[in-house]
CSV table of C-alpha atoms in Angstrom, one decimal:
chain,number,residue,atom,x,y,z
J,1,MET,CA,-49.5,6.8,-39.7
J,2,GLY,CA,-49.0,4.8,-36.6
J,3,ALA,CA,-48.6,1.6,-38.5
J,4,LEU,CA,-46.1,3.2,-40.9
J,5,GLY,CA,-44.0,4.4,-37.9
J,6,VAL,CA,-44.0,1.1,-35.9
J,7,VAL,CA,-44.4,-1.8,-38.3
J,8,PHE,CA,-42.3,-0.9,-41.4
J,9,GLY,CA,-39.1,0.5,-39.9
J,10,ASP,CA,-37.1,-2.7,-40.3
J,11,ILE,CA,-38.0,-3.6,-43.9
J,12,GLY,CA,-37.8,0.1,-44.8
J,13,THR,CA,-34.1,0.2,-43.9
J,14,SER,CA,-33.1,-2.8,-46.2
J,15,PRO,CA,-32.1,-0.5,-49.1
J,16,ILE,CA,-29.2,0.9,-46.9
J,17,TYR,CA,-27.2,-2.4,-47.3
J,18,THR,CA,-28.9,-4.9,-49.5
J,19,MET,CA,-27.7,-3.9,-53.0
J,20,LYS,CA,-24.2,-3.5,-51.8
J,21,GLU,CA,-24.1,-7.0,-50.3
J,22,CYS,CA,-25.8,-8.6,-53.3
J,23,MET,CA,-23.3,-7.1,-55.8
J,24,LYS,CA,-20.3,-8.2,-53.7
J,25,GLY,CA,-20.6,-11.9,-54.5
J,26,ILE,CA,-21.2,-11.7,-58.3
J,27,THR,CA,-18.3,-9.6,-59.6
J,28,ALA,CA,-17.3,-12.3,-62.1
J,29,ILE,CA,-20.7,-12.2,-64.0
J,30,GLN,CA,-21.3,-9.9,-67.0
J,31,HIS,CA,-22.2,-6.6,-65.4
J,32,GLN,CA,-25.7,-5.8,-66.9
J,33,GLU,CA,-26.8,-9.4,-66.6
J,34,ALA,CA,-25.8,-9.5,-62.9
J,35,VAL,CA,-27.5,-6.2,-62.0
J,36,LEU,CA,-30.8,-6.9,-63.8
J,37,GLY,CA,-30.9,-10.5,-62.4
J,38,VAL,CA,-30.2,-9.3,-58.8
J,39,LEU,CA,-32.9,-6.6,-59.2
J,40,SER,CA,-35.4,-9.1,-60.5
J,41,LEU,CA,-34.8,-11.4,-57.5
J,42,MET,CA,-35.1,-8.5,-55.0
J,43,ILE,CA,-38.4,-7.2,-56.5
J,44,TRP,CA,-40.0,-10.6,-56.7
J,45,ALA,CA,-38.8,-11.6,-53.2
J,46,LEU,CA,-40.7,-8.5,-51.9
J,47,MET,CA,-43.8,-9.3,-54.0
J,48,PHE,CA,-44.0,-13.0,-53.0
J,49,GLU,CA,-42.9,-12.7,-49.4
J,50,VAL,CA,-44.8,-9.6,-48.4
J,51,SER,CA,-47.7,-8.9,-50.8
J,52,PHE,CA,-48.7,-12.5,-51.6
J,53,LYS,CA,-47.6,-14.5,-48.5
J,54,TYR,CA,-48.2,-12.1,-45.6
J,55,ILE,CA,-50.8,-9.5,-46.8
J,56,MET,CA,-53.0,-11.9,-48.8
J,57,PHE,CA,-52.8,-15.1,-46.7
J,58,VAL,CA,-50.9,-15.2,-43.4
J,59,MET,CA,-52.4,-12.0,-41.9
J,60,ARG,CA,-55.9,-13.4,-42.4
J,61,ALA,CA,-55.1,-15.9,-39.6
J,62,ASP,CA,-55.4,-13.9,-36.3
J,63,ASN,CA,-56.1,-14.9,-32.8
J,64,ARG,CA,-58.6,-12.3,-31.5
J,65,GLY,CA,-56.8,-9.7,-33.5
J,66,GLU,CA,-53.3,-10.8,-32.4
J,67,GLY,CA,-50.7,-11.9,-35.0
J,68,GLY,CA,-47.4,-13.7,-34.9
J,69,ILE,CA,-46.3,-17.3,-34.7
J,70,PHE,CA,-48.0,-17.9,-31.4
J,71,ALA,CA,-51.3,-16.8,-32.9
J,72,LEU,CA,-51.0,-19.7,-35.3
J,73,LEU,CA,-50.2,-22.1,-32.5
J,74,ALA,CA,-53.3,-20.9,-30.5
J,75,LEU,CA,-55.5,-21.3,-33.6
J,76,SER,CA,-54.2,-24.8,-34.3
J,77,HIS,CA,-54.7,-25.8,-30.6
J,78,PRO,CA,-57.9,-24.1,-29.4
J,79,LYS,CA,-57.6,-25.5,-25.8
J,80,ILE,CA,-54.0,-24.5,-25.4
J,81,GLY,CA,-53.1,-22.4,-22.4
J,82,SER,CA,-55.5,-24.2,-20.0
J,83,GLY,CA,-54.7,-27.3,-18.1
J,84,ARG,CA,-51.9,-29.8,-18.9
J,85,LYS,CA,-50.7,-29.7,-22.5
J,86,ARG,CA,-48.6,-32.0,-24.6
J,87,VAL,CA,-45.7,-30.5,-26.5
J,88,GLY,CA,-45.7,-32.2,-29.9
J,89,TRP,CA,-43.5,-31.7,-32.9
J,90,ALA,CA,-45.7,-28.9,-34.3
J,91,THR,CA,-45.5,-27.0,-31.0
J,92,MET,CA,-41.7,-27.5,-30.9
J,93,LEU,CA,-41.5,-26.1,-34.5
J,94,VAL,CA,-43.5,-23.0,-33.5
J,95,LEU,CA,-41.3,-22.5,-30.3
J,96,LEU,CA,-38.2,-22.8,-32.5
J,97,GLY,CA,-39.6,-20.2,-34.9
J,98,ALA,CA,-40.3,-17.9,-31.9
J,99,ALA,CA,-36.8,-18.4,-30.6
J,100,LEU,CA,-35.4,-17.3,-34.0
J,101,LEU,CA,-37.5,-14.2,-33.9
J,102,PHE,CA,-36.3,-13.4,-30.4
J,103,GLY,CA,-32.7,-13.8,-31.7
J,104,ASP,CA,-33.6,-11.4,-34.6
J,105,GLY,CA,-34.9,-9.0,-32.0
J,106,VAL,CA,-31.6,-9.1,-30.1
J,107,ILE,CA,-29.2,-8.5,-33.1
J,108,THR,CA,-31.3,-6.3,-35.5
J,109,PRO,CA,-31.2,-3.1,-33.3
J,110,ALA,CA,-27.4,-3.3,-33.0
J,111,ILE,CA,-26.8,-4.1,-36.7
J,112,SER,CA,-29.3,-1.6,-38.1
J,113,VAL,CA,-28.2,1.4,-36.0
J,114,LEU,CA,-24.5,0.6,-36.5
J,115,GLY,CA,-25.0,0.2,-40.3
J,116,ALA,CA,-26.7,3.6,-40.5
J,117,ALA,CA,-24.1,5.3,-38.3
J,118,GLU,CA,-21.4,4.1,-40.6
J,119,GLY,CA,-22.8,6.5,-43.2
J,120,LEU,CA,-20.9,9.2,-41.3
J,121,GLU,CA,-17.7,7.7,-42.8
J,122,SER,CA,-18.8,8.8,-46.3
J,123,PHE,CA,-18.0,12.4,-45.2
J,124,SER,CA,-14.6,11.7,-43.5
J,125,PRO,CA,-12.8,8.4,-42.6
J,126,GLU,CA,-11.7,10.1,-39.4
J,127,LEU,CA,-15.3,9.8,-38.1
J,128,HIS,CA,-14.9,6.0,-37.9
J,129,LYS,CA,-13.9,6.1,-34.2
J,130,TYR,CA,-17.2,7.8,-33.3
J,131,VAL,CA,-19.5,5.3,-35.0
J,132,VAL,CA,-19.7,2.7,-32.2
J,133,PRO,CA,-20.1,5.2,-29.3
J,134,ILE,CA,-22.9,7.0,-31.3
J,135,ALA,CA,-24.6,3.6,-32.0
J,136,VAL,CA,-24.4,2.6,-28.3
J,137,LEU,CA,-25.9,6.0,-27.2
J,138,ILE,CA,-28.7,5.8,-29.7
J,139,LEU,CA,-29.7,2.2,-28.6
J,140,ALA,CA,-29.6,3.2,-24.9
J,141,LEU,CA,-32.0,6.1,-25.6
J,142,LEU,CA,-34.2,3.9,-27.7
J,143,PHE,CA,-34.7,1.3,-25.0
J,144,ALA,CA,-35.3,4.0,-22.4
J,145,PHE,CA,-38.0,5.5,-24.6
J,146,GLN,CA,-39.6,2.1,-25.4
J,147,SER,CA,-41.9,2.1,-22.4
J,148,LYS,CA,-44.0,5.0,-23.7
J,149,GLY,CA,-45.9,2.4,-25.8
J,150,THR,CA,-46.6,1.9,-29.5
J,151,HIS,CA,-49.3,4.6,-29.7
J,152,VAL,CA,-46.9,7.4,-28.7
J,153,LEU,CA,-44.0,5.9,-30.7
J,154,GLY,CA,-46.1,5.5,-33.8
J,155,ARG,CA,-47.3,9.1,-33.6
J,156,ILE,CA,-43.7,10.4,-33.4
J,157,PHE,CA,-42.1,8.0,-35.9
J,158,GLY,CA,-44.9,7.9,-38.5
J,159,PRO,CA,-44.1,11.3,-40.1
J,160,ILE,CA,-40.4,10.5,-40.1
J,161,MET,CA,-41.0,7.2,-42.0
J,162,MET,CA,-43.3,9.1,-44.5
J,163,ALA,CA,-40.4,11.4,-45.2
J,164,TRP,CA,-38.0,8.4,-45.4
J,165,PHE,CA,-40.1,6.5,-48.0
J,166,GLY,CA,-40.7,9.7,-50.0
J,167,LEU,CA,-37.0,10.3,-50.1
J,168,LEU,CA,-36.3,6.7,-51.2
J,169,ALA,CA,-38.8,7.0,-54.0
J,170,ALA,CA,-37.5,10.4,-55.2
J,171,LEU,CA,-33.8,9.4,-55.3
J,172,GLY,CA,-34.8,6.2,-57.1
J,173,ILE,CA,-36.8,8.0,-59.8
J,174,TYR,CA,-34.0,10.6,-60.3
J,175,HIS,CA,-31.5,7.8,-61.1
J,176,ILE,CA,-33.8,5.6,-63.2
J,177,PHE,CA,-33.7,8.2,-66.0
J,178,SER,CA,-29.9,7.6,-66.3
J,179,ALA,CA,-30.4,3.9,-67.1
J,180,PRO,CA,-34.1,3.2,-67.9
J,181,GLN,CA,-33.1,-0.4,-68.9
J,182,VAL,CA,-33.3,-1.3,-65.2
J,183,LEU,CA,-37.1,-1.5,-65.6
J,184,GLN,CA,-36.5,-4.8,-67.5
J,185,ALA,CA,-36.0,-6.3,-64.0
J,186,VAL,CA,-39.8,-6.6,-63.6
J,187,ASN,CA,-39.3,-9.8,-65.7
J,188,PRO,CA,-38.9,-12.6,-63.1
J,189,LEU,CA,-37.1,-14.8,-65.8
J,190,LEU,CA,-34.0,-12.6,-65.5
J,191,GLY,CA,-33.6,-13.6,-61.9
J,192,LEU,CA,-34.2,-17.2,-62.5
J,193,LYS,CA,-31.8,-17.2,-65.5
J,194,LEU,CA,-29.1,-15.7,-63.2
J,195,LEU,CA,-29.5,-18.5,-60.7
J,196,TYR,CA,-29.6,-21.2,-63.4
J,197,ASN,CA,-26.5,-20.0,-65.2
J,198,TYR,CA,-24.4,-19.5,-62.1
J,199,PRO,CA,-25.3,-22.3,-59.6
J,200,ALA,CA,-22.0,-22.0,-57.7
J,201,GLN,CA,-22.9,-18.4,-56.7
J,202,ALA,CA,-26.6,-19.0,-56.3
J,203,ILE,CA,-26.7,-20.0,-52.6
J,204,GLY,CA,-24.6,-17.0,-51.5
J,205,LEU,CA,-26.7,-14.7,-53.7
J,206,LEU,CA,-30.0,-16.0,-52.3
J,207,GLY,CA,-28.6,-15.4,-48.8
J,208,CYS,CA,-28.1,-11.7,-49.7
J,209,ILE,CA,-31.5,-11.5,-51.4
J,210,VAL,CA,-33.1,-12.4,-48.0
J,211,LEU,CA,-31.9,-9.0,-46.7
J,212,THR,CA,-34.5,-7.4,-49.0
J,213,ILE,CA,-37.3,-8.9,-46.8
J,214,THR,CA,-35.8,-8.6,-43.3
J,215,GLY,CA,-38.5,-7.2,-41.1
J,216,ALA,CA,-41.4,-8.7,-43.1
J,217,GLU,CA,-42.3,-10.9,-40.1
J,218,ALA,CA,-43.0,-7.7,-38.1
J,219,LEU,CA,-46.1,-7.1,-40.2
J,220,TYR,CA,-47.7,-10.2,-38.7
J,221,ALA,CA,-46.1,-9.9,-35.2
J,222,ASP,CA,-47.4,-6.3,-34.9
J,223,MET,CA,-50.8,-6.9,-36.3
J,224,GLY,CA,-52.4,-6.7,-32.9
J,225,HIS,CA,-51.4,-3.1,-32.5
J,226,PHE,CA,-53.0,-1.7,-35.7
J,227,GLY,CA,-55.0,-4.4,-37.5
J,228,ARG,CA,-54.5,-6.0,-41.0
J,229,LYS,CA,-56.4,-3.3,-42.9
J,230,TYR,CA,-54.1,-0.4,-42.1
J,231,ILE,CA,-50.9,-2.4,-42.4
J,232,ALA,CA,-52.0,-3.6,-45.9
J,233,ARG,CA,-52.9,-0.1,-47.0
J,234,VAL,CA,-49.6,1.4,-45.9
J,235,TRP,CA,-47.7,-1.4,-47.7
J,236,ALA,CA,-49.6,-1.0,-51.0
J,237,PHE,CA,-49.5,2.8,-51.2
J,238,VAL,CA,-46.3,3.9,-49.4
J,239,VAL,CA,-43.8,1.3,-48.5
J,240,CYS,CA,-43.8,-1.1,-51.5
J,241,PRO,CA,-43.6,1.7,-54.2
J,242,GLY,CA,-40.8,3.5,-52.2
J,243,LEU,CA,-38.7,0.4,-51.8
J,244,ILE,CA,-39.1,-0.8,-55.4
J,245,LEU,CA,-38.3,2.7,-56.9
J,246,ASN,CA,-35.2,3.0,-54.7
J,247,TYR,CA,-33.9,-0.5,-55.7
J,248,PHE,CA,-34.4,0.5,-59.4
J,249,GLY,CA,-32.5,3.7,-58.7
J,250,GLN,CA,-29.6,1.8,-57.0
J,251,GLY,CA,-29.6,-0.6,-60.0
J,252,ALA,CA,-29.3,2.3,-62.4
J,253,TYR,CA,-26.4,3.8,-60.4
J,254,VAL,CA,-24.5,0.4,-60.4
J,255,LEU,CA,-25.1,0.0,-64.1
J,256,THR,CA,-23.7,3.4,-64.9
J,257,HIS,CA,-20.8,3.1,-62.4
J,258,VAL,CA,-19.1,-0.1,-63.3
J,259,GLY,CA,-16.5,-1.3,-60.7
J,260,THR,CA,-17.6,1.1,-58.0
J,261,LYS,CA,-16.7,0.0,-54.5
J,262,GLU,CA,-19.0,2.6,-52.7
J,263,ASN,CA,-22.3,1.8,-51.1
J,264,PRO,CA,-24.8,2.6,-54.0
J,265,PHE,CA,-27.4,3.7,-51.5
J,266,PHE,CA,-25.5,6.7,-50.1
J,267,GLU,CA,-24.2,7.5,-53.6
J,268,LEU,CA,-27.7,8.2,-54.8
J,269,ALA,CA,-27.6,11.6,-53.0
J,270,PRO,CA,-25.2,14.2,-54.4
J,271,GLU,CA,-22.3,15.2,-52.1
J,272,GLY,CA,-23.0,18.0,-49.7
J,273,PRO,CA,-26.2,18.9,-47.7
J,274,MET,CA,-28.4,16.4,-49.5
J,275,ARG,CA,-26.1,13.5,-48.5
J,276,LEU,CA,-26.1,14.7,-44.9
J,277,VAL,CA,-29.9,14.7,-45.0
J,278,LEU,CA,-29.8,11.1,-46.3
J,279,VAL,CA,-27.4,9.9,-43.6
J,280,GLY,CA,-29.4,11.7,-40.9
J,281,LEU,CA,-32.7,10.2,-42.1
J,282,SER,CA,-31.1,6.8,-42.4
J,283,ILE,CA,-30.0,6.9,-38.8
J,284,LEU,CA,-33.5,7.9,-37.7
J,285,ALA,CA,-35.0,5.1,-39.9
J,286,ALA,CA,-32.6,2.6,-38.4
J,287,ILE,CA,-33.7,3.6,-34.9
J,288,ILE,CA,-37.3,3.1,-36.0
J,289,ALA,CA,-36.4,-0.2,-37.6
J,290,SER,CA,-35.0,-1.4,-34.3
J,291,GLN,CA,-38.2,-0.3,-32.5
J,292,ALA,CA,-40.4,-2.2,-34.9
J,293,LEU,CA,-38.7,-5.5,-34.1
J,294,ILE,CA,-38.6,-4.7,-30.4
J,295,SER,CA,-42.4,-4.1,-30.4
J,296,GLY,CA,-42.9,-7.4,-32.2
J,297,THR,CA,-40.7,-9.2,-29.7
J,298,TYR,CA,-42.7,-7.8,-26.8
J,299,SER,CA,-45.9,-8.8,-28.5
J,300,LEU,CA,-44.5,-12.3,-28.9
J,301,THR,CA,-43.5,-12.4,-25.2
J,302,ARG,CA,-47.0,-11.4,-24.1
J,303,GLN,CA,-48.6,-14.2,-26.2
J,304,ALA,CA,-46.1,-16.8,-25.0
J,305,ILE,CA,-47.1,-15.8,-21.4
J,306,GLN,CA,-50.8,-16.1,-22.1
J,307,LEU,CA,-50.2,-19.6,-23.7
J,308,GLY,CA,-48.1,-20.8,-20.8
J,309,TYR,CA,-44.8,-21.1,-22.7
J,310,PHE,CA,-43.0,-18.3,-20.9
J,311,PRO,CA,-42.7,-17.2,-17.2
J,312,ARG,CA,-45.1,-14.5,-16.2
J,313,LEU,CA,-43.6,-11.0,-16.6
J,314,ARG,CA,-44.9,-7.5,-16.4
J,315,ILE,CA,-44.9,-5.9,-19.8
């Protein structure tokens, strides 16, 4: 439950915006071909990046239980952190990767919370002026609460994320029945065919597909908090099924609502109390998503200090 609450918040909020962004750039393509191709790319991006790359391979490389890019650096240079060290090209590459993750840790909390708060506009456009102040207040409270530690945060956030992934799966299953042909997207050839037939739009589309796997690096960065076994179990039995079913549901909605300009994620829930519940849970999930990356960034900082690549700080 702790791993569910701390590690999977970021990747768990990807359904809020990914399908909407992917469908923006491929409006000229035949509708069903575009939807099934995009779905195929999203599903197989999740499988290859998370299930195969991180769970099966990368997370087996730990430095005394710690994960993250600095763990790989320590494993490749056993004597690092003691005495004078040379900074070669491989070390510079690792430091660049760490810098990119720090950058992700700076922008993701703002973007995730802001994106979820924008769901309030689905009730009334007049609420637009309150979106930014609400997001700022939420982020201030989040950082104030961060010092309680991952054990306390995981215990609080775990049940919320369980409800979130359960709701994602339920909404997805409900809409799959309206267009069961979306299940064809399990065929990876549909995604490859889309990229092959429309090379001019392929680069932009792949940039949007990356949104499906934002937060996957947190699995490895946060491994020291919970261990590989529990992270892998949560992914296999809760997170992966919830995400894939929801993406199928969004695909079914887009197939049956040609030309819609609305965010398919929020449209999965009927208007009224159910949509209010979805917006409320999405804001909570975005807060937890921010916390997941913040925890990973703190872990990275601690390892960088231990290896001598960052000034000594109290964490």
